[in-house]
PDB file of C-alpha atoms in Angstrom:
ATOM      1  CA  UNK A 284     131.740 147.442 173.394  1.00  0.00           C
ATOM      2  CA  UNK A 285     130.684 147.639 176.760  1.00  0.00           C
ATOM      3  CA  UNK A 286     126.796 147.521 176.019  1.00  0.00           C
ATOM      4  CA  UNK A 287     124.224 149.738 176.864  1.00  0.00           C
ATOM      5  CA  UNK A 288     124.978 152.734 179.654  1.00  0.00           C
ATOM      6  CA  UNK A 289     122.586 154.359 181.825  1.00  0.00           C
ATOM      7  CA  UNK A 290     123.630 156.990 184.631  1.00  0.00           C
ATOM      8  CA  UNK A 291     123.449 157.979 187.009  1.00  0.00           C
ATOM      9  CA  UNK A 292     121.609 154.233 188.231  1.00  0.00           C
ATOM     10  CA  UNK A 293     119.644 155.596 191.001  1.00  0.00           C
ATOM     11  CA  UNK A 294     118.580 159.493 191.549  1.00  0.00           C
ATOM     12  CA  UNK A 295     116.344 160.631 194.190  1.00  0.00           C
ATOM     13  CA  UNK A 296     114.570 163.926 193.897  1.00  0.00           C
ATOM     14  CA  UNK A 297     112.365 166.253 195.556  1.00  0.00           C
ATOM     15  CA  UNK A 298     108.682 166.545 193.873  1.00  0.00           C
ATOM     16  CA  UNK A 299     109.027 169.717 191.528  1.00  0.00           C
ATOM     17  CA  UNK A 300     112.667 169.465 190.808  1.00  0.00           C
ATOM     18  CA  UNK A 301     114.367 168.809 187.029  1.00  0.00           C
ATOM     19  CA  UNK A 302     115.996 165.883 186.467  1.00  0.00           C
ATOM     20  CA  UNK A 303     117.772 164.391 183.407  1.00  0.00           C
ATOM     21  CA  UNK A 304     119.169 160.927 183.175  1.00  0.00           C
ATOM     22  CA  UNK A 305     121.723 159.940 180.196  1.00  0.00           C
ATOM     23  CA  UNK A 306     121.593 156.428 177.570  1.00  0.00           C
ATOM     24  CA  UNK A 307     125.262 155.595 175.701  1.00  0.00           C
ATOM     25  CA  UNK A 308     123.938 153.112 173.519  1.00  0.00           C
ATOM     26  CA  UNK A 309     126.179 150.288 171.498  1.00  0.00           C
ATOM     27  CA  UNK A 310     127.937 152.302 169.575  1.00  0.00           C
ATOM     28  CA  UNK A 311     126.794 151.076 165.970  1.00  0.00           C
ATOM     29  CA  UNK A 312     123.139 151.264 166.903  1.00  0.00           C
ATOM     30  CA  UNK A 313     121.271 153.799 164.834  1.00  0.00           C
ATOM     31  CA  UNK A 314     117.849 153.319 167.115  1.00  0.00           C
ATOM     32  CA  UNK A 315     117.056 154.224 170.805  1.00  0.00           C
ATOM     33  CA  UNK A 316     114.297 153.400 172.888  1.00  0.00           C
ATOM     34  CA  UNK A 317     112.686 154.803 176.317  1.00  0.00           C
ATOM     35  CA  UNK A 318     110.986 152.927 178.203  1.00  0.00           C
ATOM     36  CA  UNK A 319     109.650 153.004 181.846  1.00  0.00           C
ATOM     37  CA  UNK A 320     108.917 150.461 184.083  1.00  0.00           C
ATOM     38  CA  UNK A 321     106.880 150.598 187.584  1.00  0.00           C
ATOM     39  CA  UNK A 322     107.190 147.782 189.938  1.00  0.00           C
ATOM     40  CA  UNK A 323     105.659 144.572 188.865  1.00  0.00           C
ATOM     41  CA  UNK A 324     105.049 145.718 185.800  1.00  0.00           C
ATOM     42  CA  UNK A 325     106.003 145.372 182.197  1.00  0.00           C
ATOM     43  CA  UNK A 326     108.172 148.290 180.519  1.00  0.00           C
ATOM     44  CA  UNK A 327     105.920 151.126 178.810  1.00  0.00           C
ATOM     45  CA  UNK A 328     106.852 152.471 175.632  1.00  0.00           C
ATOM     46  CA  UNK A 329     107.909 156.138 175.886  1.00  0.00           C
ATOM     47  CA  UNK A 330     109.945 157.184 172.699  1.00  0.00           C
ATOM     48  CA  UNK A 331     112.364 156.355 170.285  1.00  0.00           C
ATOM     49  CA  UNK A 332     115.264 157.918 167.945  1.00  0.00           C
ATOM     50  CA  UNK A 333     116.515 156.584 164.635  1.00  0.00           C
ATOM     51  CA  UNK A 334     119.674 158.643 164.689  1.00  0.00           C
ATOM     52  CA  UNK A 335     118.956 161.883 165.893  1.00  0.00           C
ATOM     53  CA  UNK A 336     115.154 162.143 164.777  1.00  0.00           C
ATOM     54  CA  UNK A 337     112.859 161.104 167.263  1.00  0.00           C
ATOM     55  CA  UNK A 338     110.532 158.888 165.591  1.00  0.00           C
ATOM     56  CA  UNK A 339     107.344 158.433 167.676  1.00  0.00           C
ATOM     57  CA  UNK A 340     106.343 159.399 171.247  1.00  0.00           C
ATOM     58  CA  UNK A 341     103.753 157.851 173.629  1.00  0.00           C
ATOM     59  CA  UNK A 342     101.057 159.261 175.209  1.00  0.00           C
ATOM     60  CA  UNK A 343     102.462 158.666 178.150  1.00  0.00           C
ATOM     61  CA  UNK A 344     105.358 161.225 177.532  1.00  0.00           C
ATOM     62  CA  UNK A 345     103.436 164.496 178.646  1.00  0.00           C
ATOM     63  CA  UNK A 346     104.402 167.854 178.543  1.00  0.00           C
ATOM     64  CA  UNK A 347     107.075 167.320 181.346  1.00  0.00           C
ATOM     65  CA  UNK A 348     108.821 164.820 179.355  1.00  0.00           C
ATOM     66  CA  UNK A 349     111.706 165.347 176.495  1.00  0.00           C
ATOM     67  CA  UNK A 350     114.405 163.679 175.249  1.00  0.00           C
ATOM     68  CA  UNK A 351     116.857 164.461 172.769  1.00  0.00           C
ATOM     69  CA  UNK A 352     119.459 162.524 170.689  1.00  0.00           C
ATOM     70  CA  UNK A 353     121.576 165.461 169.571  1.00  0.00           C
ATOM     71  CA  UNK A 354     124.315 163.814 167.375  1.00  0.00           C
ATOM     72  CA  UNK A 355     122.867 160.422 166.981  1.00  0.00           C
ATOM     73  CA  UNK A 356     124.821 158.757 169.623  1.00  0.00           C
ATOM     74  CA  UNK A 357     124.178 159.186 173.261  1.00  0.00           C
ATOM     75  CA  UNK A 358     120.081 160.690 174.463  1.00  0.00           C
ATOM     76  CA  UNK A 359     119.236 162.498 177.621  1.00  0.00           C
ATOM     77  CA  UNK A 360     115.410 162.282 179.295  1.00  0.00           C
ATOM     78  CA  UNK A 361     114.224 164.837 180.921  1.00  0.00           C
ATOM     79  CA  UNK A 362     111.637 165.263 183.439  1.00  0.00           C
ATOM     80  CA  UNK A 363     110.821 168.929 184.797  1.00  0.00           C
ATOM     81  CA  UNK A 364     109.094 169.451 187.832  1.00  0.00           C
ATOM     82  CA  UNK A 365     108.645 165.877 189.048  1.00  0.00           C
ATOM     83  CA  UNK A 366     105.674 164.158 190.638  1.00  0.00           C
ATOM     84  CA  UNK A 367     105.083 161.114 192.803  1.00  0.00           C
ATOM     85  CA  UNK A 368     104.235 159.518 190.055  1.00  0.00           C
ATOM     86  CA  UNK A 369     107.117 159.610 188.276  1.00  0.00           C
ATOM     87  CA  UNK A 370     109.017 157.346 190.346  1.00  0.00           C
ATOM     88  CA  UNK A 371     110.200 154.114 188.361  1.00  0.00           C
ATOM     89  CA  UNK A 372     112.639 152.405 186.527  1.00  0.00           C
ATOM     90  CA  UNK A 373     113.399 154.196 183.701  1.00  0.00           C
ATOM     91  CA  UNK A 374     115.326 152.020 180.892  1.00  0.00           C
ATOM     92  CA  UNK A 375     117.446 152.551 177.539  1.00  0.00           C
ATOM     93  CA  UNK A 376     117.662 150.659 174.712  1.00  0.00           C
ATOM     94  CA  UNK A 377     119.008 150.243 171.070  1.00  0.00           C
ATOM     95  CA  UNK A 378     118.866 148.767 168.225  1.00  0.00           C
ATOM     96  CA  UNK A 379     120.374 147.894 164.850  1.00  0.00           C
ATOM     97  CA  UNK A 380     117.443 148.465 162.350  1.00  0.00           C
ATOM     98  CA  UNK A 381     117.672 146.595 158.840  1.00  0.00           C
ATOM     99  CA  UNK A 382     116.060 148.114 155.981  1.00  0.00           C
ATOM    100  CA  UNK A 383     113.943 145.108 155.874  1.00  0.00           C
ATOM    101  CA  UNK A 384     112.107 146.081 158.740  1.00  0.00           C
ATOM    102  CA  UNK A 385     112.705 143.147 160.796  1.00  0.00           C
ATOM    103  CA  UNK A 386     113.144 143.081 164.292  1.00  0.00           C
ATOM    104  CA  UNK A 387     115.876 141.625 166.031  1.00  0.00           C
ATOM    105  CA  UNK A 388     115.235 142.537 169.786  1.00  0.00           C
ATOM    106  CA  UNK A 389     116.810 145.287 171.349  1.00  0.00           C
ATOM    107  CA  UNK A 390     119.995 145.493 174.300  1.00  0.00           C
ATOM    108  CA  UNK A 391     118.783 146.588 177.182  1.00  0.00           C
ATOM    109  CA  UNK A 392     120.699 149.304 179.651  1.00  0.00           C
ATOM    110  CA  UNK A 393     120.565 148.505 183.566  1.00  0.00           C
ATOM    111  CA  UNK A 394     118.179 151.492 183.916  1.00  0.00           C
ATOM    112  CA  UNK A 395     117.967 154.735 186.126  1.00  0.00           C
ATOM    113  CA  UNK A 396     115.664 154.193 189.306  1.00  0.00           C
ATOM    114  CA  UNK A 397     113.862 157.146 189.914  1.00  0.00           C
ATOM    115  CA  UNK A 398     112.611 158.259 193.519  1.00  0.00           C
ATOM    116  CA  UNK A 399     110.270 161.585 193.700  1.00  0.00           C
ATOM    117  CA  UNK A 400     109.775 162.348 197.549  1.00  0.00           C
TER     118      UNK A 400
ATOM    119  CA  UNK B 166      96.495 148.514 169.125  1.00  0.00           C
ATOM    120  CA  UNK B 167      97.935 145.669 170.494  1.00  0.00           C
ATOM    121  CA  UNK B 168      97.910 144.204 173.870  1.00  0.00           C
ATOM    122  CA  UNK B 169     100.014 141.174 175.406  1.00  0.00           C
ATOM    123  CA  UNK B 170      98.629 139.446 178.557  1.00  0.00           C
ATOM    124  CA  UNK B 171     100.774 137.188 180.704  1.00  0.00           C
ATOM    125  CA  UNK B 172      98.280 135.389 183.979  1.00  0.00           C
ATOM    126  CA  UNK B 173     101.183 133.567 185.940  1.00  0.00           C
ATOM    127  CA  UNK B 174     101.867 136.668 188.444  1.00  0.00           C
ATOM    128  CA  UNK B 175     104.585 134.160 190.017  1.00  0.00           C
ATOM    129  CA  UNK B 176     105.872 130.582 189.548  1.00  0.00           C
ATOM    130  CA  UNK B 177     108.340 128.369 191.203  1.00  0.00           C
ATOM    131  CA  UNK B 178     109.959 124.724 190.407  1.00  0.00           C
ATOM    132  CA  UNK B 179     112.379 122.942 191.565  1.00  0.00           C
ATOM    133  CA  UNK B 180     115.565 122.758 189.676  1.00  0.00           C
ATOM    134  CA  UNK B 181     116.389 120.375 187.061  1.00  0.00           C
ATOM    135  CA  UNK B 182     112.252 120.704 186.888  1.00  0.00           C
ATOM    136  CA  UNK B 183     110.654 121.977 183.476  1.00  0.00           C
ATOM    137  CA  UNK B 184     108.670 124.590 183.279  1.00  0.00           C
ATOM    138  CA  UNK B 185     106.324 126.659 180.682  1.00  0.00           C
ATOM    139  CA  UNK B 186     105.246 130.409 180.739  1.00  0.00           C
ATOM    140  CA  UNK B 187     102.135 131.442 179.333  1.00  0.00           C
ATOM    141  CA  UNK B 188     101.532 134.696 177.172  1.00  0.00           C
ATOM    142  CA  UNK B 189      98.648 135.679 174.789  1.00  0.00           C
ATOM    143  CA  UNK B 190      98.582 138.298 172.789  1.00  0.00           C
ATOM    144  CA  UNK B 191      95.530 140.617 170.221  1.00  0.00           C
ATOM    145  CA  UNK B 192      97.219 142.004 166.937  1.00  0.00           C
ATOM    146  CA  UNK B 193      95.129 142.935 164.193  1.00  0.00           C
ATOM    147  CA  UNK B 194      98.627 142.568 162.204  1.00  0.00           C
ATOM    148  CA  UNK B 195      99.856 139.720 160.406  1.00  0.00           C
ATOM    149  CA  UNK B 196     103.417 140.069 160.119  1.00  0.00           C
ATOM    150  CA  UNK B 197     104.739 140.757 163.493  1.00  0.00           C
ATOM    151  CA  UNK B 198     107.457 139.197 166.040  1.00  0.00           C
ATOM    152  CA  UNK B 199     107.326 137.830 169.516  1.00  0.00           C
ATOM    153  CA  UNK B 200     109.990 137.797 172.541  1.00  0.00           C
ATOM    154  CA  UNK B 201     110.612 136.642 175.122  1.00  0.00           C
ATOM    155  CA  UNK B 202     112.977 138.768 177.592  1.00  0.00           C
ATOM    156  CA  UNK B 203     114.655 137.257 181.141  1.00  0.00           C
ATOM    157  CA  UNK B 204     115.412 140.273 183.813  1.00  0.00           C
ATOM    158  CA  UNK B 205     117.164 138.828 186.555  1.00  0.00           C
ATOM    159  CA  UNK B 206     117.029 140.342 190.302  1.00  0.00           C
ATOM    160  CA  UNK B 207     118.426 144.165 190.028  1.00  0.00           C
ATOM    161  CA  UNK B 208     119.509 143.204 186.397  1.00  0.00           C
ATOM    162  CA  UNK B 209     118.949 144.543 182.946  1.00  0.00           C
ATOM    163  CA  UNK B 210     116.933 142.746 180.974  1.00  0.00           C
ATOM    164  CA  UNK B 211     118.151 140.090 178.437  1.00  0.00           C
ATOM    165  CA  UNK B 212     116.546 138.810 175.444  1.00  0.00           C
ATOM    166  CA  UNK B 213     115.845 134.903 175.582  1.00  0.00           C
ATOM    167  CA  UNK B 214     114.162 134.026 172.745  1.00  0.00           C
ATOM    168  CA  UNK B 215     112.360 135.775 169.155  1.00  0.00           C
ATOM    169  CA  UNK B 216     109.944 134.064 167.053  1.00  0.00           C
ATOM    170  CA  UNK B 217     108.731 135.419 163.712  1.00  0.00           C
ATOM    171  CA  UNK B 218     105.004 135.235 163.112  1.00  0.00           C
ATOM    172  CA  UNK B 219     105.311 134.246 160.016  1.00  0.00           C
ATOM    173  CA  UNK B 220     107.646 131.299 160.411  1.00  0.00           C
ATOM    174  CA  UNK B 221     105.676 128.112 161.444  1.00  0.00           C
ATOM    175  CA  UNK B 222     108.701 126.469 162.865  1.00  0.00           C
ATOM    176  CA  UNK B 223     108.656 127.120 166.738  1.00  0.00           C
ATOM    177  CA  UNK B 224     112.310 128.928 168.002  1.00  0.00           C
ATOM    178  CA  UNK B 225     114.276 127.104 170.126  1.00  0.00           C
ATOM    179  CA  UNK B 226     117.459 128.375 171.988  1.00  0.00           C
ATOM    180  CA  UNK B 227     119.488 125.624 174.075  1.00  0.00           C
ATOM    181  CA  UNK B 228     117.514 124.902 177.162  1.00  0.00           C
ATOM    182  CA  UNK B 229     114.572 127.796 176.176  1.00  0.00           C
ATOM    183  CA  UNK B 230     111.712 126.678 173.409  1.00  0.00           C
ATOM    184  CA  UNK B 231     108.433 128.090 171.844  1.00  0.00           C
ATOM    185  CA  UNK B 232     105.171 127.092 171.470  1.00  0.00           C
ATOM    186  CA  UNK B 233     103.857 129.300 169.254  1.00  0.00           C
ATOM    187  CA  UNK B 234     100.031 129.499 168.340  1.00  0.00           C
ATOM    188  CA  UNK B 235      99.157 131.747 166.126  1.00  0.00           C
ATOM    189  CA  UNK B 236      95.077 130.967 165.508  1.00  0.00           C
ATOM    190  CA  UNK B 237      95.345 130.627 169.457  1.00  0.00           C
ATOM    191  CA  UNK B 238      97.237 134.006 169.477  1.00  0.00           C
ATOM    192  CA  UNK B 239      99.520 132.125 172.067  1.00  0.00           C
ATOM    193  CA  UNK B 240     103.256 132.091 172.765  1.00  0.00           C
ATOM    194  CA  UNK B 241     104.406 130.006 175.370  1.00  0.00           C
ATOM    195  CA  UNK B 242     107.628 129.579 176.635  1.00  0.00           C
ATOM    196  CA  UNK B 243     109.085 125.881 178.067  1.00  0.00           C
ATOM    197  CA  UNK B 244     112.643 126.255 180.134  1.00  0.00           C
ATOM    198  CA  UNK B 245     113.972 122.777 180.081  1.00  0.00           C
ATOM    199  CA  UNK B 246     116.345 121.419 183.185  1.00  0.00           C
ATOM    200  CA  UNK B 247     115.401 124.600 185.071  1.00  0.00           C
ATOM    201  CA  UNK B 248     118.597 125.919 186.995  1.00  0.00           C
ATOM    202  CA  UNK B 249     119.054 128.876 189.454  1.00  0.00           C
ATOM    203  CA  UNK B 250     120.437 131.102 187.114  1.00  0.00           C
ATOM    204  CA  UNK B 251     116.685 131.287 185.578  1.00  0.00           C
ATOM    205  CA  UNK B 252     114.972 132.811 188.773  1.00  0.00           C
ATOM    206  CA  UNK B 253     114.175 136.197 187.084  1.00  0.00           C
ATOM    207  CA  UNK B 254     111.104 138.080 186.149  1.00  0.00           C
ATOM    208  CA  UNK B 255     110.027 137.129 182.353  1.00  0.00           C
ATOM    209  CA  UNK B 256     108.615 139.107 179.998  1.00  0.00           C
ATOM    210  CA  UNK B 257     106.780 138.427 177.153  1.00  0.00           C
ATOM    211  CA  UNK B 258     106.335 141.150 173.918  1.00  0.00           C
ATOM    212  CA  UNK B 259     104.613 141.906 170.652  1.00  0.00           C
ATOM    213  CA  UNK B 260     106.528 143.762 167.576  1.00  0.00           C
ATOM    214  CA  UNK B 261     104.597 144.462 164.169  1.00  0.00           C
ATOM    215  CA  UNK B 262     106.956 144.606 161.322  1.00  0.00           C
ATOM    216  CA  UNK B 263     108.811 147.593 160.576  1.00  0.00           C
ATOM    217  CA  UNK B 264     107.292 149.399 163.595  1.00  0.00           C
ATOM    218  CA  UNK B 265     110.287 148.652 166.203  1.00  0.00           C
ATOM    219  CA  UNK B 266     108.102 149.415 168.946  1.00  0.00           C
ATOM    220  CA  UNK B 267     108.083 146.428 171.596  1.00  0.00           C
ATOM    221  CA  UNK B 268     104.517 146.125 174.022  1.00  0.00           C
ATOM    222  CA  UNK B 269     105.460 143.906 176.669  1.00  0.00           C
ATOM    223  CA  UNK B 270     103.241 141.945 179.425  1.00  0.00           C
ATOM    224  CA  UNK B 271     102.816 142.356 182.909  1.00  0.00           C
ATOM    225  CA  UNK B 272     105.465 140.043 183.307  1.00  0.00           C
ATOM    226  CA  UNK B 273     105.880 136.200 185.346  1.00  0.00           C
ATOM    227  CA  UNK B 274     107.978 135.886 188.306  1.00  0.00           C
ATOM    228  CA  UNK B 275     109.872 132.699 188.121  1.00  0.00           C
ATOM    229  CA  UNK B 276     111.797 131.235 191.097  1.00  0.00           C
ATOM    230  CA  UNK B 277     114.143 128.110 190.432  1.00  0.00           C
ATOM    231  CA  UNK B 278     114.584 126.629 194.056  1.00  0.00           C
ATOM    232  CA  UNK B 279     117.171 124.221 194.866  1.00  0.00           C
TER     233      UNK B 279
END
C-alpha cells in the first residue's frame, strides 16, 4: 500500500481552460474527501464519496466544480473554465468508516498545486 | 456550524524546548472528535494526535499530548523535547460523530531551531 496518490502534483493553466486532477486512495478505503487549501490557510471542505455516492458537497464547490468516484476506487476533480481564484492546493483523502460512526482521521495525499495565469 | 480558531500565526523554540499550541473551537454538538494534523514543508499532511470528546482522559502519543477542555471548548497541544523534525505547519480540527467531515483552523507555523 503505497498511501494516498494525487497527480499530476503541480498543473499550471491558463484562466478559462478545463482541468482535472486524479486521487488513488488506500485501497480498502470506502470514503474520499476533497479538500482545498490556499496559502496559510487551513484545508476547506469540498466533497466527499462513500464508495461511489458522493455524500455531501460544500458551498464552496460551484457550478465549475465536479467530481466523480465512478467504481468506488480512484475520483477525478474537475474544474472547467478556471479563474484566478482557483489557484491552490488541492488535497485527497480517505478513510475507513466504521458503522459506529467514529472517526479515526483520515490519510492525507501530497496534493495537486494548482496555478491559473 | 462549527468553527475552529487557532491565534499562534507562527511559533519557534529551540530544540529539546517544549512547546504548546493553542486551538479553540464552537460546536453546538456533544459527541464529536478533535485532531491534531502535522504538515511538514512541501509535505502531505500527517495526523498527530485524536481525542474523543467524550473521553475525559487527555490523548497522549510519545512526545505529542492533549489538553483537552471541553467547558473551555479548548484543545491544546504540548510537543515535549521539541526536535527538527517538528518544524511544520499544525493544524488543528473539529469532527461531529458520524458526520466524517473534518473543519480545520487557520493553522500554527512551528519552527524547531537548533
Amino acid at each position: 500500500d503505497t498511501g494516498v496518490s494525487q497527480n499530476p502534483r503541480h498543473k499550471i493553466t491558463k484562466r478559462g481552460q478545463n482541468v482535472t486532477f486524479r486521487c488513488d486512495p488506500i485501497s480498502e478505503h470506502n470514503r474520499l474527501y476533497w479538500y482545498r487549501q490556499t496559502l496559510g490557510q487551513g484545508p476547506e471542505f469540498l466533497t466527499y464519496f462513500q464508495n461511489e455516492a458522493q455524500l455531501e458537497k460544500s458551498r464552496l464547490l460551484s457550478d465549475r466544480f465536479s467530481a466523480e468516484r465512478p467504481k468506488g476506487s480512484f475520483s477525478t476533480l474537475e474544474i472547467q473554465r478556471t479563474e484566478q481564484g482557483d489557484s491552490a492546493m488541492y488535497l485527497c483523502a480517505s478513510s475507513l468508516s466504521p458503522r459506529t460512526g467514529d472517526n479515526y482521521g483520515y490519510t492525507f495525499g501530497s496534493g495537486t498545486r494548482l496555478t491559473v495565469v | 456550524a462549527q468553527t475552529v480558531t487557532q491565534s499562534q500565526p507562527e511559533m519557534s523554540v529551540q530544540e529539546a524546548e517544549t512547546v504548546t499550541l493553542s486551538c479553540t473551537y464552537d460546536t453546538s454538538e456533544n459527541n464529536y472528535y478533535l485532531f491534531w494534523y502535522k504538515q511538514p514543508p512541501s509535505r502531505q499532511m500527517i495526523l498527530v494526535i485524536r481525542q474523543e470528546a467524550y473521553k475525559q482522559q487527555n490523548a497522549t502519543e510519545n512526545r505529542f499530548s492533549v489538553n483537552f477542555q471541553k467547558a473551555a471548548k479548548s484543545f491544546s497541544l504540548k510537543i515535549s523535547d521539541s526536535q527538527l523534525g517538528d518544524t511544520a505547519m499544525y493544524f488543528c480540527a473539529l469532527s461531529h460523530k458520524g458526520a466524517q467531515k473534518l473543519v480545520f483552523g487557520q493553522g500554527t507555523r512551528l519552527t524547531i531551531n537548533p
